[in-house]
Amino acid sequence: VKQGEVRLQTKTGEYRWFLDRGQVVSRDSSGAPVRMVGTITDITTRKLAEAALRDSQVRTRLLIKAANLGLWDWDLLTNDVYFSPEWKRQLGYDDHEFPNDYSAWNSRLHPDDIEATMAAVQGFLDERRSAYDIEFRLLHKDGSWRWILARADVVRDDTGRPIRMMGCHLD
């Protein structure tokens, strides 16, 4: 089956996007196609949604960079963490130099801030705190301590158990 996306002009002069699918079902004795079957589907709505999503993603990336926001996403079930390149840059690292690992964050907390920060995380996950909005110090690559403002929200499953925590850091 061959397929392709094409723009076609309608009777009204409007251009719309279509998904064209077809295949040869019979050939002549020399192998040349003589009969094809296929479908054509209007995918204009999907193409417009994809374009709007791309525009939104570009705007979001530019705003995050302009605001110098570092983003993070923590899967509480697997303990996998994603730190954005901006997050890593706040601590002096290039993207490839800093692992996406919970212990990489935890091990860089200032010793005087560990207890309060971990209590804030747990209190928020246990719903004893209504918001995760905290300041703490993290170790920069150059050995200095940087004050970080962290804000986050949590995703819970149907039973209310926290399964994902996402937030931002601002140096």
PDB file of C-alpha atoms in Angstrom:
ATOM      1  CA  VAL A   1       0.000   0.000   0.000  1.00  0.00           C
ATOM      2  CA  LYS A   2       1.358   3.386  -1.001  1.00  0.00           C
ATOM      3  CA  GLN A   3       0.260   6.516   0.798  1.00  0.00           C
ATOM      4  CA  GLY A   4       0.967  10.187   0.872  1.00  0.00           C
ATOM      5  CA  GLU A   5      -0.346  13.457   2.229  1.00  0.00           C
ATOM      6  CA  VAL A   6      -1.286  16.054  -0.362  1.00  0.00           C
ATOM      7  CA  ARG A   7      -2.990  19.426  -0.534  1.00  0.00           C
ATOM      8  CA  LEU A   8      -5.808  19.647  -3.057  1.00  0.00           C
ATOM      9  CA  GLN A   9      -7.959  22.543  -4.124  1.00  0.00           C
ATOM     10  CA  THR A  10     -11.699  22.030  -3.653  1.00  0.00           C
ATOM     11  CA  LYS A  11     -14.522  23.266  -5.906  1.00  0.00           C
ATOM     12  CA  THR A  12     -14.784  26.379  -3.742  1.00  0.00           C
ATOM     13  CA  GLY A  13     -11.106  27.208  -4.249  1.00  0.00           C
ATOM     14  CA  GLU A  14     -10.142  26.243  -0.689  1.00  0.00           C
ATOM     15  CA  TYR A  15      -7.060  24.094  -0.191  1.00  0.00           C
ATOM     16  CA  ARG A  16      -7.452  21.094   2.106  1.00  0.00           C
ATOM     17  CA  TRP A  17      -5.120  18.306   3.221  1.00  0.00           C
ATOM     18  CA  PHE A  18      -5.828  14.714   2.220  1.00  0.00           C
ATOM     19  CA  LEU A  19      -4.320  11.330   3.008  1.00  0.00           C
ATOM     20  CA  ASP A  20      -4.190   9.369  -0.243  1.00  0.00           C
ATOM     21  CA  ARG A  21      -3.780   5.579   0.040  1.00  0.00           C
ATOM     22  CA  GLY A  22      -3.802   3.083  -2.779  1.00  0.00           C
ATOM     23  CA  GLN A  23      -2.370  -0.031  -4.250  1.00  0.00           C
ATOM     24  CA  VAL A  24      -2.172  -1.721  -7.626  1.00  0.00           C
ATOM     25  CA  VAL A  25      -4.546  -4.674  -7.816  1.00  0.00           C
ATOM     26  CA  SER A  26      -3.860  -5.801 -11.393  1.00  0.00           C
ATOM     27  CA  ARG A  27      -1.140  -5.436 -14.002  1.00  0.00           C
ATOM     28  CA  ASP A  28      -0.881  -6.183 -17.687  1.00  0.00           C
ATOM     29  CA  SER A  29       1.453  -8.796 -19.149  1.00  0.00           C
ATOM     30  CA  SER A  30       4.371  -6.339 -19.171  1.00  0.00           C
ATOM     31  CA  GLY A  31       3.865  -5.516 -15.464  1.00  0.00           C
ATOM     32  CA  ALA A  32       2.375  -2.068 -15.982  1.00  0.00           C
ATOM     33  CA  PRO A  33      -0.451  -1.233 -13.560  1.00  0.00           C
ATOM     34  CA  VAL A  34      -3.937  -1.346 -15.092  1.00  0.00           C
ATOM     35  CA  ARG A  35      -6.132  -1.161 -11.996  1.00  0.00           C
ATOM     36  CA  MET A  36      -5.728   0.475  -8.592  1.00  0.00           C
ATOM     37  CA  VAL A  37      -7.923   0.776  -5.534  1.00  0.00           C
ATOM     38  CA  GLY A  38      -7.576   3.287  -2.784  1.00  0.00           C
ATOM     39  CA  THR A  39      -9.056   5.833  -0.479  1.00  0.00           C
ATOM     40  CA  ILE A  40      -8.685   9.531   0.080  1.00  0.00           C
ATOM     41  CA  THR A  41      -9.365  10.959   3.532  1.00  0.00           C
ATOM     42  CA  ASP A  42      -9.672  14.620   4.474  1.00  0.00           C
ATOM     43  CA  ILE A  43      -7.064  15.224   7.201  1.00  0.00           C
ATOM     44  CA  THR A  44      -7.244  19.022   7.255  1.00  0.00           C
ATOM     45  CA  THR A  45      -8.416  19.156  10.885  1.00  0.00           C
ATOM     46  CA  ARG A  46      -5.512  16.947  11.972  1.00  0.00           C
ATOM     47  CA  LYS A  47      -2.972  19.011  10.000  1.00  0.00           C
ATOM     48  CA  LEU A  48      -4.277  22.244  11.536  1.00  0.00           C
ATOM     49  CA  ALA A  49      -4.072  20.714  15.026  1.00  0.00           C
ATOM     50  CA  GLU A  50      -0.490  19.552  14.355  1.00  0.00           C
ATOM     51  CA  ALA A  51       0.486  23.052  13.201  1.00  0.00           C
ATOM     52  CA  ALA A  52      -1.129  24.621  16.280  1.00  0.00           C
ATOM     53  CA  LEU A  53       0.719  22.149  18.520  1.00  0.00           C
ATOM     54  CA  ARG A  54       4.063  22.952  16.855  1.00  0.00           C
ATOM     55  CA  ASP A  55       3.420  26.692  17.297  1.00  0.00           C
ATOM     56  CA  SER A  56       2.510  26.152  20.946  1.00  0.00           C
ATOM     57  CA  GLN A  57       5.644  24.072  21.549  1.00  0.00           C
ATOM     58  CA  VAL A  58       7.852  26.739  19.976  1.00  0.00           C
ATOM     59  CA  ARG A  59       6.232  29.460  22.098  1.00  0.00           C
ATOM     60  CA  THR A  60       6.607  27.349  25.235  1.00  0.00           C
ATOM     61  CA  ARG A  61      10.291  26.619  24.537  1.00  0.00           C
ATOM     62  CA  LEU A  62      11.012  30.303  23.899  1.00  0.00           C
ATOM     63  CA  LEU A  63       9.181  31.410  27.048  1.00  0.00           C
ATOM     64  CA  ILE A  64      10.953  28.824  29.194  1.00  0.00           C
ATOM     65  CA  LYS A  65      14.320  29.893  27.820  1.00  0.00           C
ATOM     66  CA  ALA A  66      13.556  33.611  28.196  1.00  0.00           C
ATOM     67  CA  ALA A  67      12.399  33.095  31.802  1.00  0.00           C
ATOM     68  CA  ASN A  68      15.441  30.900  32.543  1.00  0.00           C
ATOM     69  CA  LEU A  69      13.149  28.221  33.962  1.00  0.00           C
ATOM     70  CA  GLY A  70      14.586  24.793  34.558  1.00  0.00           C
ATOM     71  CA  LEU A  71      11.967  22.071  34.191  1.00  0.00           C
ATOM     72  CA  TRP A  72      11.906  18.654  35.773  1.00  0.00           C
ATOM     73  CA  ASP A  73       9.591  15.658  35.593  1.00  0.00           C
ATOM     74  CA  TRP A  74       9.791  12.865  38.181  1.00  0.00           C
ATOM     75  CA  ASP A  75       8.061   9.507  37.635  1.00  0.00           C
ATOM     76  CA  LEU A  76       7.328   8.465  41.205  1.00  0.00           C
ATOM     77  CA  LEU A  77       6.652   4.843  40.253  1.00  0.00           C
ATOM     78  CA  THR A  78       9.990   4.220  38.524  1.00  0.00           C
ATOM     79  CA  ASN A  79      12.013   7.043  40.126  1.00  0.00           C
ATOM     80  CA  ASP A  80      13.014   8.162  36.610  1.00  0.00           C
ATOM     81  CA  VAL A  81      13.648  11.899  36.363  1.00  0.00           C
ATOM     82  CA  TYR A  82      13.999  14.286  33.448  1.00  0.00           C
ATOM     83  CA  PHE A  83      15.912  17.544  33.931  1.00  0.00           C
ATOM     84  CA  SER A  84      15.660  20.054  31.084  1.00  0.00           C
ATOM     85  CA  PRO A  85      18.816  21.542  29.546  1.00  0.00           C
ATOM     86  CA  GLU A  86      17.883  24.877  31.185  1.00  0.00           C
ATOM     87  CA  TRP A  87      17.660  23.157  34.583  1.00  0.00           C
ATOM     88  CA  LYS A  88      21.144  21.727  34.114  1.00  0.00           C
ATOM     89  CA  ARG A  89      22.556  25.056  32.894  1.00  0.00           C
ATOM     90  CA  GLN A  90      21.418  26.695  36.143  1.00  0.00           C
ATOM     91  CA  LEU A  91      23.939  24.453  37.870  1.00  0.00           C
ATOM     92  CA  GLY A  92      26.673  25.028  35.277  1.00  0.00           C
ATOM     93  CA  TYR A  93      26.261  21.791  33.324  1.00  0.00           C
ATOM     94  CA  ASP A  94      25.688  21.037  29.676  1.00  0.00           C
ATOM     95  CA  ASP A  95      22.820  18.652  29.017  1.00  0.00           C
ATOM     96  CA  HIS A  96      25.096  15.625  28.491  1.00  0.00           C
ATOM     97  CA  GLU A  97      27.129  16.305  31.656  1.00  0.00           C
ATOM     98  CA  PHE A  98      24.346  15.899  34.203  1.00  0.00           C
ATOM     99  CA  PRO A  99      22.466  12.612  34.596  1.00  0.00           C
ATOM    100  CA  ASN A 100      18.678  12.470  34.608  1.00  0.00           C
ATOM    101  CA  ASP A 101      18.688  10.774  37.956  1.00  0.00           C
ATOM    102  CA  TYR A 102      16.960  11.598  41.258  1.00  0.00           C
ATOM    103  CA  SER A 103      20.157  11.039  43.252  1.00  0.00           C
ATOM    104  CA  ALA A 104      21.961  13.618  41.080  1.00  0.00           C
ATOM    105  CA  TRP A 105      19.568  16.256  42.463  1.00  0.00           C
ATOM    106  CA  ASN A 106      19.383  14.876  45.992  1.00  0.00           C
ATOM    107  CA  SER A 107      23.171  14.597  46.358  1.00  0.00           C
ATOM    108  CA  ARG A 108      23.607  18.272  45.437  1.00  0.00           C
ATOM    109  CA  LEU A 109      21.273  19.631  48.132  1.00  0.00           C
ATOM    110  CA  HIS A 110      23.005  21.793  50.709  1.00  0.00           C
ATOM    111  CA  PRO A 111      23.414  19.799  53.951  1.00  0.00           C
ATOM    112  CA  ASP A 112      21.492  22.440  55.909  1.00  0.00           C
ATOM    113  CA  ASP A 113      18.557  22.232  53.461  1.00  0.00           C
ATOM    114  CA  ILE A 114      18.141  18.472  53.081  1.00  0.00           C
ATOM    115  CA  GLU A 115      15.771  17.881  56.001  1.00  0.00           C
ATOM    116  CA  ALA A 116      13.391  20.776  55.226  1.00  0.00           C
ATOM    117  CA  THR A 117      13.422  20.104  51.479  1.00  0.00           C
ATOM    118  CA  MET A 118      12.710  16.397  51.834  1.00  0.00           C
ATOM    119  CA  ALA A 119       9.965  17.140  54.392  1.00  0.00           C
ATOM    120  CA  ALA A 120       8.411  19.584  51.918  1.00  0.00           C
ATOM    121  CA  VAL A 121       8.487  16.996  49.125  1.00  0.00           C
ATOM    122  CA  GLN A 122       6.963  14.290  51.321  1.00  0.00           C
ATOM    123  CA  GLY A 123       4.394  16.669  52.829  1.00  0.00           C
ATOM    124  CA  PHE A 124       3.263  17.692  49.384  1.00  0.00           C
ATOM    125  CA  LEU A 125       3.035  14.091  48.162  1.00  0.00           C
ATOM    126  CA  ASP A 126       1.114  13.106  51.304  1.00  0.00           C
ATOM    127  CA  GLU A 127      -1.227  16.098  50.809  1.00  0.00           C
ATOM    128  CA  ARG A 128      -0.210  17.686  54.125  1.00  0.00           C
ATOM    129  CA  ARG A 129       1.000  20.697  52.126  1.00  0.00           C
ATOM    130  CA  SER A 130      -1.296  22.328  49.569  1.00  0.00           C
ATOM    131  CA  ALA A 131       1.557  23.589  47.406  1.00  0.00           C
ATOM    132  CA  TYR A 132       5.124  22.692  46.621  1.00  0.00           C
ATOM    133  CA  ASP A 133       6.881  26.043  46.676  1.00  0.00           C
ATOM    134  CA  ILE A 134      10.254  25.984  48.405  1.00  0.00           C
ATOM    135  CA  GLU A 135      13.709  27.530  48.324  1.00  0.00           C
ATOM    136  CA  PHE A 136      16.885  25.522  48.831  1.00  0.00           C
ATOM    137  CA  ARG A 137      20.514  25.536  47.813  1.00  0.00           C
ATOM    138  CA  LEU A 138      22.045  23.287  45.162  1.00  0.00           C
ATOM    139  CA  LEU A 139      25.714  22.731  44.442  1.00  0.00           C
ATOM    140  CA  HIS A 140      26.857  24.388  41.200  1.00  0.00           C
ATOM    141  CA  LYS A 141      29.508  22.773  39.005  1.00  0.00           C
ATOM    142  CA  ASP A 142      31.959  25.515  40.026  1.00  0.00           C
ATOM    143  CA  GLY A 143      31.582  24.545  43.710  1.00  0.00           C
ATOM    144  CA  SER A 144      29.372  27.476  44.727  1.00  0.00           C
ATOM    145  CA  TRP A 145      25.888  27.149  46.190  1.00  0.00           C
ATOM    146  CA  ARG A 146      22.917  28.491  44.213  1.00  0.00           C
ATOM    147  CA  TRP A 147      19.609  29.413  45.784  1.00  0.00           C
ATOM    148  CA  ILE A 148      16.813  27.730  43.851  1.00  0.00           C
ATOM    149  CA  LEU A 149      13.110  28.467  43.983  1.00  0.00           C
ATOM    150  CA  ALA A 150      11.241  25.250  43.171  1.00  0.00           C
ATOM    151  CA  ARG A 151       7.553  24.959  42.397  1.00  0.00           C
ATOM    152  CA  ALA A 152       5.721  21.805  41.407  1.00  0.00           C
ATOM    153  CA  ASP A 153       2.480  19.978  40.991  1.00  0.00           C
ATOM    154  CA  VAL A 154       1.627  16.316  41.211  1.00  0.00           C
ATOM    155  CA  VAL A 155      -0.384  13.861  39.130  1.00  0.00           C
ATOM    156  CA  ARG A 156      -2.344  11.271  41.084  1.00  0.00           C
ATOM    157  CA  ASP A 157      -3.942   8.027  39.962  1.00  0.00           C
ATOM    158  CA  ASP A 158      -7.644   7.205  40.467  1.00  0.00           C
ATOM    159  CA  THR A 159      -6.996   6.219  44.080  1.00  0.00           C
ATOM    160  CA  GLY A 160      -5.221   9.492  44.896  1.00  0.00           C
ATOM    161  CA  ARG A 161      -1.752   7.970  44.990  1.00  0.00           C
ATOM    162  CA  PRO A 162       0.925  10.341  43.618  1.00  0.00           C
ATOM    163  CA  ILE A 163       2.459   8.920  40.448  1.00  0.00           C
ATOM    164  CA  ARG A 164       4.250  11.877  38.882  1.00  0.00           C
ATOM    165  CA  MET A 165       5.615  15.198  40.068  1.00  0.00           C
ATOM    166  CA  MET A 166       6.549  17.980  37.678  1.00  0.00           C
ATOM    167  CA  GLY A 167       7.917  21.390  38.352  1.00  0.00           C
ATOM    168  CA  CYS A 168      10.346  24.149  37.665  1.00  0.00           C
ATOM    169  CA  HIS A 169      13.478  25.637  39.181  1.00  0.00           C
ATOM    170  CA  LEU A 170      14.450  29.263  39.083  1.00  0.00           C
ATOM    171  CA  ASP A 171      17.936  30.321  40.124  1.00  0.00           C
TER     172      ASP A 171
END
